[in-house]
C-alpha positions as semicolon CSV with decimal commas, in nm:
position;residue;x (nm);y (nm);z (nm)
1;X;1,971;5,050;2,120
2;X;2,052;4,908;1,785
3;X;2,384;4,906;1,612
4;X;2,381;5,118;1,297
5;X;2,685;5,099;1,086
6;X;2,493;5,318;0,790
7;X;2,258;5,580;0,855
8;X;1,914;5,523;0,784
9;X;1,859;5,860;0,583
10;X;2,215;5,768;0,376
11;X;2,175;5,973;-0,009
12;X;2,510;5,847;-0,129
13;X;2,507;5,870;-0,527
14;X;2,603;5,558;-0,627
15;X;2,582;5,620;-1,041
16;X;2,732;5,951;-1,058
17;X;3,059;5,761;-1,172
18;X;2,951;5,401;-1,256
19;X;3,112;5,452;-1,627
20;X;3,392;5,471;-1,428
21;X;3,338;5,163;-1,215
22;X;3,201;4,980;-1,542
23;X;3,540;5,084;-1,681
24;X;3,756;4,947;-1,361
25;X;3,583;4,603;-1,365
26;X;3,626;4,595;-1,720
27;X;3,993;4,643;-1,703
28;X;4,036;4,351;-1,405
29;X;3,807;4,115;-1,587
30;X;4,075;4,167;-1,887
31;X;4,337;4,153;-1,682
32;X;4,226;3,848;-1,529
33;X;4,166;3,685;-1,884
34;X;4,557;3,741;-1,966
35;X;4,662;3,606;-1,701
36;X;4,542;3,291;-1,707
37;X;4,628;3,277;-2,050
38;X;4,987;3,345;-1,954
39;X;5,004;3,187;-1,605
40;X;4,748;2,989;-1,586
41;X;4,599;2,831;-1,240
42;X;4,813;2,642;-1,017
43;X;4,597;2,359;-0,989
44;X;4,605;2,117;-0,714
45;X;4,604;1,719;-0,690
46;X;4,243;1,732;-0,747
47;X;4,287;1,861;-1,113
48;X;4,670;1,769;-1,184
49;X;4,627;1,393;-1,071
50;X;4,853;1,195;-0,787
51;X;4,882;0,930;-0,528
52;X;4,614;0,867;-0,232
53;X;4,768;0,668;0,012
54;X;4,598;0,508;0,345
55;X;4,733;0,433;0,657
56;X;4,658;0,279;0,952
57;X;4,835;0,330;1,283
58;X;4,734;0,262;1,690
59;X;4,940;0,583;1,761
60;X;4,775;0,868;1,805
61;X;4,785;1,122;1,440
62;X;4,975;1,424;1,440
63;X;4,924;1,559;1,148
64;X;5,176;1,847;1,165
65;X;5,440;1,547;1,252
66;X;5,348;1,359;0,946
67;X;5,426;1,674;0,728
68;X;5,721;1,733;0,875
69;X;5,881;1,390;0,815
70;X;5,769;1,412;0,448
71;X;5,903;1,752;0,419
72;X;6,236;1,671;0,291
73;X;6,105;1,462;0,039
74;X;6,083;1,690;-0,175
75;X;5,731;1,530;-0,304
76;X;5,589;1,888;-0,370
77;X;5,211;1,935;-0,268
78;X;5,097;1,691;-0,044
79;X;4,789;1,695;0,166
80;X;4,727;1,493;0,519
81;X;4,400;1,470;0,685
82;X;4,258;1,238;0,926
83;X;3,959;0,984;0,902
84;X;3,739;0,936;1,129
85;X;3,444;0,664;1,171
86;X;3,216;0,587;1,406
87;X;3,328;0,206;1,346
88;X;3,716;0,236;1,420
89;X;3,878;0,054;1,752
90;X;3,986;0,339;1,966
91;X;4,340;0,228;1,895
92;X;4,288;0,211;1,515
93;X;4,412;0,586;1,410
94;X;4,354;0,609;0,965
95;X;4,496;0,845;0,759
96;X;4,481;0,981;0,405
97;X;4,819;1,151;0,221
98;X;4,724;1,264;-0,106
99;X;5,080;1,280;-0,302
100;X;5,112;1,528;-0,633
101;X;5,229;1,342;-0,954
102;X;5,606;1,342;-0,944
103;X;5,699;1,484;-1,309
104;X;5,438;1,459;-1,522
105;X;5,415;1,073;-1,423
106;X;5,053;0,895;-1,384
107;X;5,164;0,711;-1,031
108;X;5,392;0,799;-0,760
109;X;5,669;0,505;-0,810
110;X;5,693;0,241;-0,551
111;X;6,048;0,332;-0,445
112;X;5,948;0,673;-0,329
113;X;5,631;0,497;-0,193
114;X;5,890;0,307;0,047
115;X;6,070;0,659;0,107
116;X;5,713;0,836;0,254
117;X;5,604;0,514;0,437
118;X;5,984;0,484;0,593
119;X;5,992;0,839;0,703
120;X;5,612;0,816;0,819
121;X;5,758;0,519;1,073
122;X;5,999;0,786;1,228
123;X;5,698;0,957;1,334
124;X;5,448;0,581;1,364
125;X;5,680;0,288;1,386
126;X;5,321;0,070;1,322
127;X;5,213;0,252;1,046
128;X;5,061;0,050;0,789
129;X;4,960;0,135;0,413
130;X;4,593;0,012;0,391
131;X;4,581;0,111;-0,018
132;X;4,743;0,283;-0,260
133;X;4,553;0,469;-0,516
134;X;4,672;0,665;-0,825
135;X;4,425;0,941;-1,011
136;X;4,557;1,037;-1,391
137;X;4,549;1,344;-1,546
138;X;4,207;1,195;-1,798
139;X;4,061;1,175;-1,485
140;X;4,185;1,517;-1,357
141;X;4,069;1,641;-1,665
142;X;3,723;1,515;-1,614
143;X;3,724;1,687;-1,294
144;X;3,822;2,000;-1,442
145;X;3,526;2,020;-1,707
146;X;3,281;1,897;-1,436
147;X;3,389;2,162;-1,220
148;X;3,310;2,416;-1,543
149;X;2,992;2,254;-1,591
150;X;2,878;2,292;-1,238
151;X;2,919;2,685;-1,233
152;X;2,785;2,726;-1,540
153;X;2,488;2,522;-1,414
154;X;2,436;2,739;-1,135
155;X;2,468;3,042;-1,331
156;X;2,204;2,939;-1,617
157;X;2,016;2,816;-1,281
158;X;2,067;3,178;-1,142
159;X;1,934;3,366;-1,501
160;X;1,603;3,122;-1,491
161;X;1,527;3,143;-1,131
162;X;1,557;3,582;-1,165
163;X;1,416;3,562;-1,496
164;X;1,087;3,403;-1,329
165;X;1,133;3,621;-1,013
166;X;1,170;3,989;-1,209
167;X;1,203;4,013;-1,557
168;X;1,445;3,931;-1,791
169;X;1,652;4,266;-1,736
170;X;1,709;4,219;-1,402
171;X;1,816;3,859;-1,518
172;X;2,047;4,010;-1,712
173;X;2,168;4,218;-1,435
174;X;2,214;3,951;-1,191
175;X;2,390;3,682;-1,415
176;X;2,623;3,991;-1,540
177;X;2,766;4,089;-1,205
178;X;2,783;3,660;-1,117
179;X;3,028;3,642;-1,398
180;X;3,201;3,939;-1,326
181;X;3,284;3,776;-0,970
182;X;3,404;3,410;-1,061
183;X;3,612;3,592;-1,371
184;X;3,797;3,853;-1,086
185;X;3,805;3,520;-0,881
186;X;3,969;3,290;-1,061
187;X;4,209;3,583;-1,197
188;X;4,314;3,661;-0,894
189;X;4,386;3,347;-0,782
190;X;4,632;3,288;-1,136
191;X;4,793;3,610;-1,042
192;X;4,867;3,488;-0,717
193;X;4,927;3,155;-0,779
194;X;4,738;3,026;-0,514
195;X;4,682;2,637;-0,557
196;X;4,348;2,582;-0,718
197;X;4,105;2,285;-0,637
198;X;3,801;2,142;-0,557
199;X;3,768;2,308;-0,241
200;X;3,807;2,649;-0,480
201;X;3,502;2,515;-0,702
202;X;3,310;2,486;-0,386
203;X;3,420;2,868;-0,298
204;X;3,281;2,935;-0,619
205;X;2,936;2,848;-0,591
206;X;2,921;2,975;-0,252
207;X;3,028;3,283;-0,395
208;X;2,740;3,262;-0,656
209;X;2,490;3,188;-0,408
210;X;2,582;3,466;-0,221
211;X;2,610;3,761;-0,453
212;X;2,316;3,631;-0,622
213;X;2,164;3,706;-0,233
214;X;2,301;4,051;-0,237
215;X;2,186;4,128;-0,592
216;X;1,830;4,022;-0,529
217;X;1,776;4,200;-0,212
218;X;1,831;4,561;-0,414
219;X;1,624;4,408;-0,715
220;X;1,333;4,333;-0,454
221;X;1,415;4,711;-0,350
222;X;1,404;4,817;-0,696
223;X;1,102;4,678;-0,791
224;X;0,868;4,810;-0,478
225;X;0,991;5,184;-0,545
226;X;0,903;5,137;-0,860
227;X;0,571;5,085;-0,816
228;X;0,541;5,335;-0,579
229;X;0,774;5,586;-0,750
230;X;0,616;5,565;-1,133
231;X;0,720;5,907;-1,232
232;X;1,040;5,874;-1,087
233;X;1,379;5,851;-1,328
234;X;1,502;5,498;-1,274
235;X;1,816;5,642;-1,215
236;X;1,667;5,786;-0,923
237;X;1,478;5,508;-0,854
238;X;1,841;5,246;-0,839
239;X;1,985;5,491;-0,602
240;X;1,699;5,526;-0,347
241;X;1,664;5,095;-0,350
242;X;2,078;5,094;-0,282
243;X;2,100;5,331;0,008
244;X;1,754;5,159;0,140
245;X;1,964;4,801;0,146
246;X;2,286;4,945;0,210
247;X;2,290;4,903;0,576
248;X;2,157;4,524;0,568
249;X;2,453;4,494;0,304
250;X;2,720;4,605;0,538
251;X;2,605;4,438;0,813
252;X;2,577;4,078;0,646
253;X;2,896;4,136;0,458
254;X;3,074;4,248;0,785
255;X;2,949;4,016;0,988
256;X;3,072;3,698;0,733
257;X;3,381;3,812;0,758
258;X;3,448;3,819;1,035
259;X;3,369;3,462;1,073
260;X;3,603;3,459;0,784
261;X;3,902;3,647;0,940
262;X;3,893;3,395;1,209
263;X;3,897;3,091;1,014
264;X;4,215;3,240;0,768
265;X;4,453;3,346;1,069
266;X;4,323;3,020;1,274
267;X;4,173;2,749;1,079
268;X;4,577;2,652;0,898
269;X;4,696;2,571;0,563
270;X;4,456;2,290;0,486
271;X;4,138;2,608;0,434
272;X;4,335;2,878;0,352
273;X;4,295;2,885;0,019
274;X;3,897;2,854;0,059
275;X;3,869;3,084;0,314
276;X;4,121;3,352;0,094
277;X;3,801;3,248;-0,203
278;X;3,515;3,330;0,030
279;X;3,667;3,658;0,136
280;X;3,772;3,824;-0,207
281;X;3,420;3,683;-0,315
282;X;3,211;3,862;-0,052
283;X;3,400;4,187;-0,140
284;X;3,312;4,163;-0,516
285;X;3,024;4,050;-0,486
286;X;2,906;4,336;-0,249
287;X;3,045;4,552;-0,496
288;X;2,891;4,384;-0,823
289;X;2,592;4,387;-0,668
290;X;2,590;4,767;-0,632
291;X;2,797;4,865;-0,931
292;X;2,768;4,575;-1,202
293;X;2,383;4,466;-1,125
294;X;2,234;4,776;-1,115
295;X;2,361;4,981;-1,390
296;X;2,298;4,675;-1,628
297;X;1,951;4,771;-1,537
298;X;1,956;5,140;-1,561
299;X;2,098;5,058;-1,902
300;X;1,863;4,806;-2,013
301;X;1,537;4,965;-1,864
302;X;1,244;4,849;-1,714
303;X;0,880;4,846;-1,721
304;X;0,700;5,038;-1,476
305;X;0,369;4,984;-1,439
306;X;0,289;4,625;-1,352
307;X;-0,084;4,665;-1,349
308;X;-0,088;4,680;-1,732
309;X;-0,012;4,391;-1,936
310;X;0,282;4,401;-2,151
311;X;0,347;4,087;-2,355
312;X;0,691;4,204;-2,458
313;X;0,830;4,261;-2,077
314;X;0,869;3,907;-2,001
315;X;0,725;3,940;-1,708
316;X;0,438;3,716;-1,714
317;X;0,614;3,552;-1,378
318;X;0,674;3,865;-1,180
319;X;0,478;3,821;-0,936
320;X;0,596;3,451;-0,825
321;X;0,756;3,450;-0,502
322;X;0,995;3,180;-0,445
């Protein structure tokens, strides 16, 4: 006995109101634009630059002991992780601090470099500093607009690979409802303030590669009833491929987040803001697939007869399966 969480014979009408759902996703995707014009992202040591520092101890790590004798430092965002290597002693215990830039500076000084590695020996009384490394905001800057480039990338990547797939429309459609979900994603994370770094650019285009799933799932859909439905409206048509998929839909997107859940109420601080990126991005991108995509197609149109050539379709690649 199979679970069903949607009926098979489901006839919901998903573009009785999609001006209005055009309209709503309109209004975040401005919303989102003001406010990172206004508040901006709270970027983290990734993109504002900072201190790496390594130690080296024969204790045992706890990281949750290290943060807590850096705490009253007052050093602002600081991340601890431990390293491991197949080559390390089994006494030889390494750690990386990553240290914000103390205002607006290039380098953490060397007095409060004596501060974190005397209240680190409270916790270690070996601890040793292996290396200390500064990054500088022209470098955090070149992380920034390498971060831009690499969604872009994937996003021209994403119009060429559906463009090949389906036709351009449906490339249209598909690179639409991407943007629509990194723009609502990286708004919601300036409205929230939630600290933005490369572990968000990673969300990102996990987030692309999964809507862009989602989306071409329905446009496979789409594209069978309408060759089997050629009288059909394409109205018609859009709604009958949606409430096909809609059950595989719920179940994927349900099932991924619960994974999700698990890893935001379990996994700490150190994921949180990933995890918090993966989430919001499976909900939008469930619901750009079904209300952004697909009515960029109904507007656009489509051929649909694919037995007769038609130059202007740009579809000369439709029937490439990759």
């Amino acid at each position: 006995m199979r679970l069903r969480l949607v009926p098979d014979d489901t006839k919901i009408d998903f573009f009785g109101r999609w001006k209005l759902w055009f309209g709503i996703s309109l209004v975040l995707i401005v919303l989102s634009f003001i406010s990172f014009g206004v508040r901006g992202l709270n970027y983290g040591i990734d993109f504002r630059g900072g201190t790496t520092i390594r130690t080296e101890s024969t204790q045992e790590m706890d990281v949750g002991a290290y943060r807590d004798a850096l705490s009253g430092l007052g050093l602002g965002d600081v991340l601890i992780s431990e390293v491991f290597d197949p080559s390390f002693r089994a006494d030889q215990h390494v750690a990386m601090i990553r240290i914000q830039a103390q205002d607006d500076e290039e380098a953490v000084t060397s007095e409060l470099i004596q501060q974190v590695e005397e209240a680190l020996k409270t916790v270690a009384p070996d601890i040793k500093f292996v290396s200390v490394e500064s990054v500088g905001p022209k470098v955090s800057g070149e992380l920034i607009w390498t971060a831009v480039q690499a969604v872009a990338l994937a996003i021209g990547a994403v119009l060429i690979y559906v463009w090949l797939r389906f036709e351009w429309q449906f490339a249209v459609g598909a690179v639409v409802a991407l943007i629509h979900d990194v723009v609502l994603t990286i708004g919601i994370f300036s409205e929230l303030q939630i600290k933005f770094d490369l572990a968000i650019i990673a969300a990102l285009l996990t987030i692309v590669g999964y809507s862009l799933n989602d989306t071409v799932v329905v446009f496979d859909r789409v594209r069978e009833n309408l060759r089997k439905f050629k009288k059909t409206p394409l109205k018609e048509v859009l709604n009958l491929s949606i409430n096909e998929t809609l059950s595989r839909t719920t179940m994927t997107s349900l099932t991924t987040l619960l994974a999700l859940i698990a890893l935001i109420v379990l996994g700490g601080d150190v994921i949180r803001g990933f995890v918090f990126a993966m989430i919001w991005g499976i909900v939008v991108g469930t619901y750009s697939s079904i209300f952004i995509a697909s009515p960029v197609l109904l507007f656009l149109g489509v051929k649909r007869d694919w037995s007769k050539p038609d130059n202007n379709a740009g579809n000369q690649f439709a029937n490439i399966d990759a």
